[in-house]
Structures are given as C-alpha cells and as structure tokens.
CSV table of C-alpha atoms in Angstrom, one decimal:
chain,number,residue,atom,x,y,z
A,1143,UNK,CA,110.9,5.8,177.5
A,1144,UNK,CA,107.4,4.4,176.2
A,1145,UNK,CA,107.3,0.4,177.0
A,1146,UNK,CA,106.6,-0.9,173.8
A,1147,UNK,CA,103.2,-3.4,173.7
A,1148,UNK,CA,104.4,-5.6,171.2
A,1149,UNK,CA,104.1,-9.1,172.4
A,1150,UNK,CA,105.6,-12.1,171.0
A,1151,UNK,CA,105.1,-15.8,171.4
A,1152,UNK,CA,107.3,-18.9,170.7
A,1153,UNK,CA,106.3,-20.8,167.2
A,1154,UNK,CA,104.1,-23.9,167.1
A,1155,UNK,CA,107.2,-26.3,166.3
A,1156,UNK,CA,104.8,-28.3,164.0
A,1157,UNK,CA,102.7,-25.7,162.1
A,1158,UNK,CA,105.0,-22.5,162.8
A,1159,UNK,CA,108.2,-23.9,162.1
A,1160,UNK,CA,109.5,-24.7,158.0
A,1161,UNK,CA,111.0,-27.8,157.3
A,1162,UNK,CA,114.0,-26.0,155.8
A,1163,UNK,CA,114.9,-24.5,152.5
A,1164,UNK,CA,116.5,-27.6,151.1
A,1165,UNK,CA,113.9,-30.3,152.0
A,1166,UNK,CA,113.8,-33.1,151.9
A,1167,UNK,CA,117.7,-33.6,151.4
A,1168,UNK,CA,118.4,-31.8,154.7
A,1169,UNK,CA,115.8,-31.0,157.1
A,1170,UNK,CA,114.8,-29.1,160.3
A,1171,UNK,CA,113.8,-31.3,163.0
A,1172,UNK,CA,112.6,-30.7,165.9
A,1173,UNK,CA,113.6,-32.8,168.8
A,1174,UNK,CA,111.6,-34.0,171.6
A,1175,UNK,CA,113.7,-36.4,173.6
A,1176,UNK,CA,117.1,-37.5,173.9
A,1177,UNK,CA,118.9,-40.9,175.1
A,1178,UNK,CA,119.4,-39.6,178.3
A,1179,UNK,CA,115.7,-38.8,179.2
A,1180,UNK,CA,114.5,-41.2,182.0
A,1181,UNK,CA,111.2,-40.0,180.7
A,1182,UNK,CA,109.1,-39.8,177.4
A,1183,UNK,CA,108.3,-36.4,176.4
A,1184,UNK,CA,105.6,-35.4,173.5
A,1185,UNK,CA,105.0,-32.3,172.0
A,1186,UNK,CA,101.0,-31.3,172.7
A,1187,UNK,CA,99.4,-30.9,169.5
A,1188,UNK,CA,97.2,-28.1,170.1
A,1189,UNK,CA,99.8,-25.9,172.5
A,1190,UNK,CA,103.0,-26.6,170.8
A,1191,UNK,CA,103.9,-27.0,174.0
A,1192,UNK,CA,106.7,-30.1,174.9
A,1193,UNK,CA,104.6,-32.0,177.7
A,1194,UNK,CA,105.9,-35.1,179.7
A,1195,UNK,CA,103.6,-38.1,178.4
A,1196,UNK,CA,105.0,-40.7,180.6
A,1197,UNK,CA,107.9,-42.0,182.8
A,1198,UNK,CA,109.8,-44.8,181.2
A,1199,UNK,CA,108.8,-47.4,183.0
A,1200,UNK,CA,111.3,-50.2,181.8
A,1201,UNK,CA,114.3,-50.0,180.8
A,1202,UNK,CA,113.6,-49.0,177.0
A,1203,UNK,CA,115.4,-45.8,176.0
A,1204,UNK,CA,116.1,-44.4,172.3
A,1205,UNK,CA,119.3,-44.8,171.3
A,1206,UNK,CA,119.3,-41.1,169.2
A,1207,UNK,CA,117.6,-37.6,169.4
A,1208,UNK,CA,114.1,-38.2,168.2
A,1209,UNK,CA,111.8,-35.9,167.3
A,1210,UNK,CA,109.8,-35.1,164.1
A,1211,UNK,CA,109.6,-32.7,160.9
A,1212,UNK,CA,107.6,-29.9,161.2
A,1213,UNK,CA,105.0,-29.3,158.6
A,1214,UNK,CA,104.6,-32.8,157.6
A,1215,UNK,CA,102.1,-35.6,158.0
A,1216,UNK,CA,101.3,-38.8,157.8
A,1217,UNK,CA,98.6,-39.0,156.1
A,1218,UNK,CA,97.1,-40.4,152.8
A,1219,UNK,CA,100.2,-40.5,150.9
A,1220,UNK,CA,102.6,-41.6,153.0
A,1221,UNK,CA,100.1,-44.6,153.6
A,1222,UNK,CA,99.7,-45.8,150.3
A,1223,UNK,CA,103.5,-45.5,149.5
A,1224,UNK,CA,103.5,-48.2,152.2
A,1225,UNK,CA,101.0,-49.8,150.9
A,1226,UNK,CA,102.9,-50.2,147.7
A,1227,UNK,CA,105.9,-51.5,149.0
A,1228,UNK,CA,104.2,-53.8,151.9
A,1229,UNK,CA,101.5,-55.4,150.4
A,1230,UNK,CA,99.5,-54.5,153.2
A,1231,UNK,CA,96.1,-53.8,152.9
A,1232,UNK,CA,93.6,-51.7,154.9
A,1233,UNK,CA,96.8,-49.2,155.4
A,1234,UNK,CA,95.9,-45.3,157.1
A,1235,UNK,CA,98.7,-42.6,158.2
A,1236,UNK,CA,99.0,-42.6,161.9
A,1237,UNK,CA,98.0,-38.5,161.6
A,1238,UNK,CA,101.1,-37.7,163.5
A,1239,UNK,CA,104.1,-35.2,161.4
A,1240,UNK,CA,106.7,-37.2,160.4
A,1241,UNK,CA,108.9,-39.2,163.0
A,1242,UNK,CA,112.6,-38.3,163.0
A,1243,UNK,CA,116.1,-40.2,164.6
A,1244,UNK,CA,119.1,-38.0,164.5
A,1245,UNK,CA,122.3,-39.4,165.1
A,1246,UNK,CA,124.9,-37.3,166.3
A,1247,UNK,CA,128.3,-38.2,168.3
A,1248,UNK,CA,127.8,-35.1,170.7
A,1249,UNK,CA,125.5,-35.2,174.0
A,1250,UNK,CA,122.8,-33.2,173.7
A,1251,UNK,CA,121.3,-33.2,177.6
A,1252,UNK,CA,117.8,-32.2,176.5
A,1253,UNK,CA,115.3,-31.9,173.9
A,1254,UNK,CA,112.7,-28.9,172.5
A,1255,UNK,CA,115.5,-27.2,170.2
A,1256,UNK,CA,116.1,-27.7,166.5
A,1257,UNK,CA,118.6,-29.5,164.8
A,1258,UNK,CA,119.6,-29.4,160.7
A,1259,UNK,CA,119.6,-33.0,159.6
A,1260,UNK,CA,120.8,-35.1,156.4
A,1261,UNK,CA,118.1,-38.2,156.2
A,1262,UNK,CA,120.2,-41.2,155.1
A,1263,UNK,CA,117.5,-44.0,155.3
A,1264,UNK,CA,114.7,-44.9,157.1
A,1265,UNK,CA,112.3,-48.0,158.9
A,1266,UNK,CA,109.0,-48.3,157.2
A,1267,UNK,CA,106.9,-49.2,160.2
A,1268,UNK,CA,103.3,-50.8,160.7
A,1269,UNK,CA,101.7,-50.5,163.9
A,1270,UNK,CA,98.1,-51.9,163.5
A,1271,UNK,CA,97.5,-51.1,160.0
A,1272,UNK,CA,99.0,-47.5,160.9
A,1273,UNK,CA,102.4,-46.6,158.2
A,1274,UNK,CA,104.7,-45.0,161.0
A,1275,UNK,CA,107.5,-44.3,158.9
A,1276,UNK,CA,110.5,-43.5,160.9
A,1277,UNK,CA,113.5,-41.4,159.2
A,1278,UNK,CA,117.0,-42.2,160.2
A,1279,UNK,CA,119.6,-39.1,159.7
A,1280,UNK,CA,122.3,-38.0,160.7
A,1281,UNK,CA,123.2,-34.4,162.7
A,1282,UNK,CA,124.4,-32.0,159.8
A,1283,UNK,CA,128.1,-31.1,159.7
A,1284,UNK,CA,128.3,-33.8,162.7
A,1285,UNK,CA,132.0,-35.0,163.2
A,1286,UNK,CA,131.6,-38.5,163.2
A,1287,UNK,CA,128.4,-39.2,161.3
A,1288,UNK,CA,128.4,-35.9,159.2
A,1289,UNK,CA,129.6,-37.7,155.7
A,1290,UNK,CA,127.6,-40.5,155.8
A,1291,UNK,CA,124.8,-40.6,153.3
A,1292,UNK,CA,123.4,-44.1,153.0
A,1293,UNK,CA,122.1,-46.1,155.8
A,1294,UNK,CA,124.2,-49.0,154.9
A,1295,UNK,CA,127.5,-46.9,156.0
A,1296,UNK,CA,126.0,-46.8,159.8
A,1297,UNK,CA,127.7,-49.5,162.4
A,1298,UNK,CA,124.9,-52.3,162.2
A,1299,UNK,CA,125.0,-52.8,166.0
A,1300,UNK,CA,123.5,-49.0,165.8
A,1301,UNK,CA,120.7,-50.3,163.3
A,1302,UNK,CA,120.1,-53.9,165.6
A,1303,UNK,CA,119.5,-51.1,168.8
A,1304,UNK,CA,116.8,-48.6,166.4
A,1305,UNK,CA,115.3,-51.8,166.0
A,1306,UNK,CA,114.7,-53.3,168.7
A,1307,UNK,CA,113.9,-50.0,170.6
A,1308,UNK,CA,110.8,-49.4,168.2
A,1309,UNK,CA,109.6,-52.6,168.5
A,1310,UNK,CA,109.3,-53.0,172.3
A,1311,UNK,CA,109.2,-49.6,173.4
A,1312,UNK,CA,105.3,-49.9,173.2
A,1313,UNK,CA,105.2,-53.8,174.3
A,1314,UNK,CA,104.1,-53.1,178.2
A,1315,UNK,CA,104.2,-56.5,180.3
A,1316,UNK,CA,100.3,-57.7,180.6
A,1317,UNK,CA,98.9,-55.6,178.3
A,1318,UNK,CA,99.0,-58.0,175.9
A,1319,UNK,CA,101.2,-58.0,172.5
A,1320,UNK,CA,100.9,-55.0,169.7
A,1321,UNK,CA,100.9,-56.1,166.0
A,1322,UNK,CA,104.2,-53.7,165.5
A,1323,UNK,CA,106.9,-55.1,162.7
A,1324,UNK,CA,109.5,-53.3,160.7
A,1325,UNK,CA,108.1,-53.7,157.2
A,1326,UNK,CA,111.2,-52.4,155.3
A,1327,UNK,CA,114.5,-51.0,156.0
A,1328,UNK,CA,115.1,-48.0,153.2
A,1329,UNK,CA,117.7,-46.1,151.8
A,1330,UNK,CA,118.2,-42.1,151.0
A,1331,UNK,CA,116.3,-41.8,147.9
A,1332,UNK,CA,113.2,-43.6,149.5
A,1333,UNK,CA,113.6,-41.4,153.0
A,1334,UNK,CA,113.4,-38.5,150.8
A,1335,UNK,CA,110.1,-39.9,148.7
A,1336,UNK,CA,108.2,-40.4,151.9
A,1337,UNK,CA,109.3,-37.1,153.5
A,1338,UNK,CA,108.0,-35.4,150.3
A,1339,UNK,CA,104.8,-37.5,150.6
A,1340,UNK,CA,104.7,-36.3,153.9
A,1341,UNK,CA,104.2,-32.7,153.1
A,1342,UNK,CA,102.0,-32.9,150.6
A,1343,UNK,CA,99.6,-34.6,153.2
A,1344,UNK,CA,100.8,-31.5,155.4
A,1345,UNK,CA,99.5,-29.2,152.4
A,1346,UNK,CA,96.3,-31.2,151.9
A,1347,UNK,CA,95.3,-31.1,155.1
A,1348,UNK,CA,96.1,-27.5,156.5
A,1349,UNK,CA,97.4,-25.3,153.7
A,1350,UNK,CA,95.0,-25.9,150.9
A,1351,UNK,CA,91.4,-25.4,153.4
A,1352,UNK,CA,93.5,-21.8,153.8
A,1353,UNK,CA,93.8,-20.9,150.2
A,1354,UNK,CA,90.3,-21.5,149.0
A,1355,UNK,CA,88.0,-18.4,149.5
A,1356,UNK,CA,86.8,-16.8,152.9
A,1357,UNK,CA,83.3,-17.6,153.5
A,1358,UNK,CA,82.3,-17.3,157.1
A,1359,UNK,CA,85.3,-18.5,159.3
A,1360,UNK,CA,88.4,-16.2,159.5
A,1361,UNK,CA,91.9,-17.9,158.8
A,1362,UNK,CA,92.7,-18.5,162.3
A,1363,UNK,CA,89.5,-20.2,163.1
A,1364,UNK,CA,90.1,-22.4,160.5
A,1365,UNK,CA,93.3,-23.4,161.4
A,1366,UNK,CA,91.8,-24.0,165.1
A,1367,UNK,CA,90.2,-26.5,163.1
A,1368,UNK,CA,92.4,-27.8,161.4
A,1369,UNK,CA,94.8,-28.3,164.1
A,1370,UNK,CA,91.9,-30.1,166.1
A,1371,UNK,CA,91.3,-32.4,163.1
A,1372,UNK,CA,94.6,-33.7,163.0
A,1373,UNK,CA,94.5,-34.1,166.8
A,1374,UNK,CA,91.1,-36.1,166.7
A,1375,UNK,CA,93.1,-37.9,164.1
A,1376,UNK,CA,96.6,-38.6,165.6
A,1377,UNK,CA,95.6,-37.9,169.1
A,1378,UNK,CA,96.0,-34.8,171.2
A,1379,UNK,CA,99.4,-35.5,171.9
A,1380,UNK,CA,102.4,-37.9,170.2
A,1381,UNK,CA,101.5,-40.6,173.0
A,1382,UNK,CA,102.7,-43.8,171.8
A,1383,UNK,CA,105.2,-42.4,169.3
C-alpha cells in the first residue's frame, strides 16, 4: 500500500482558528493556562506554539481558565471604545487578541485546548495608556455557571479574586509600581461591543492587506508580515498578559 505524502500541521490558534459561528454571543476561546499552573504559559505569536513565559514566582495564580479569542485584536477600536468610556487620553490597543476568563465548575488540569464560551461581562483595563480589555464568561452548557448571563449573577467574592489577580499579577517586589487600574466593570451587551470591535481590528489589520490586489508578495508572505507586525506591536509572545 502507497504511504500517502500528505502532511498536516496543527492550526495557528490565533490566525487559524474562527471565533465561532455565533460570535460574539458565544465564542471559541482558546485557553492558555489554568488555576492550577504553578507556571505562566503564552502562546508564541509567530509559532502558534504554547511556550512557558515564566515560573510564577509569588503566590499570584488566576482564579479561571484564561486564554484569548482567536482572530481578534486589540487594536484601534477597542482603544477608543475605551477611550470613550474612560476619559483617558493618549489610549493605544495592547496589539495582543482579545483576553478571555472562563469560568467553569469542572477541573481542567491543563491548558492549549478550546473551550465554547458565553461572555457575561467584562473588566475594562488600562495598563500604561494600553486598553487590555479582559472578557469574563462562563464555560458553555457548564453545570453550575452555564445559565448565567450577566456578570452581576456571579458570587462577588469570585469578582473581588479577578480583581485583585489582574492587578498584582504584574506588581513584582522592587521593580517598582505599574500604573495598572480597573477602569470599568461591564456588563453582556458591552463584552459583546468590544469583542466585535475586536475583530474588526483583527480584519483591519490581517484580512483586508489580503484582499487588495497581488502585486509582488504572495499571500503567505504577506501574512508573514503581518503576523510579525502584530508581534513588533504586541510583542513576540503574550508576556505580561
């Protein structure tokens, strides 16, 4: 029997991966670590490939799966929506897809898989003058958080720990202090304005270059590019995410 010399290769979870049929009202995310991970782990923007950033090196640990939704970005959009609701001036996307928290009652022991999510609210975060929105949802057809749709229905001890997690995770003793504050705590219908901002950045930046004309640079070359403009951007990993 003839081997067959097909070869096949694992989609780039940001770029090869849809967000789903129904986003933004439920999502695919794709999740990088879990609350049991004694280490951070970031997707590599140029492989695809989930690489280990850092250990954790205090006691800091996200409370949810967290991850991001692929073919999103943060870009011009999503800044000036926060912009708009802030007041804050001077305000630039963090070039990074879209941050995700998933709640789910089930352990999950490890991360780089995909998960179908319901967003139910979300954290509008500044970090500089970086948006780095941060959706909050909830595991789809989960048994204990499945029905909720509104971030007001979540236990607020849950909401106090999101919070405080994102705003000293990246506080590292003698270092000195980031500028890092929770703008805005926001409900469903704003989640799903900024996850729809999100990918029209996404199409801006990599899927409109692609539909324009041919001229000397074949389709995968420009999406090389592309790919290593967001990464000059965002950096060439989610470091600091």
């Amino acid at each position: 029997m003839k081997k067959s010399t097909q070869t096949q290769s694992q989609a780039h979870p940001w770029h090869g991966i849809s967000p789903g049929p129904e986003a933004p009202e439920v999502v695919t995310a794709y999740i990088e670590i879990v609350p049991t991970d004694a280490v951070k782990y970031e997707m590599d923007k140029e492989s695809g490939i989930l690489m280990l950033d850092r250990p954790q090196r205090f006691s800091s640990q996200c409370p949810t799966l967290y991850g991001f939704i692929p073919r999103t970005y943060c870009g011009e959009q999503v800044a000036k929506r926060c912009a708009e609701r802030t007041g804050h001036k001077d305000i630039t996307g963090d070039g990074d897809p879209i941050d995700i928290c998933v709640l789910t009652e089930k352990v999950v022991s490890n991360g780089n898989l995909l998960v179908h999510a319901v967003p139910v609210g979300g954290f509008r975060m500044v970090d500089g003058n970086e948006a780095d929105d941060k959706i909050i949802a909830v595991l789809e057809s989960d048994l204990v958080y499945g029905e909720l749709q509104y971030i007001a229905q979540l236990p607020r001890p849950l909401l106090d720990r999101l919070k405080h997690y994102f705003l000293t995770y990246k506080q590292i003793p003698g270092e000195g202090k980031r500028s890092v504050e929770i703008a805005e705590v926001y409900d469903r219908q704003e989640a799903l304005e900024v996850i729809r901002r999100s990918m029209r950045d996404y199409d801006k930046l990599f899927v409109e270059p692609e539909a324009k004309p041919a001229k000397k640079s074949a389709p995968a070359a420009r999406r090389k590019m592309s790919v290593a403009k967001a990464a000059a951007k965002g950096r060439g990993n989610r470091s600091g995410k």
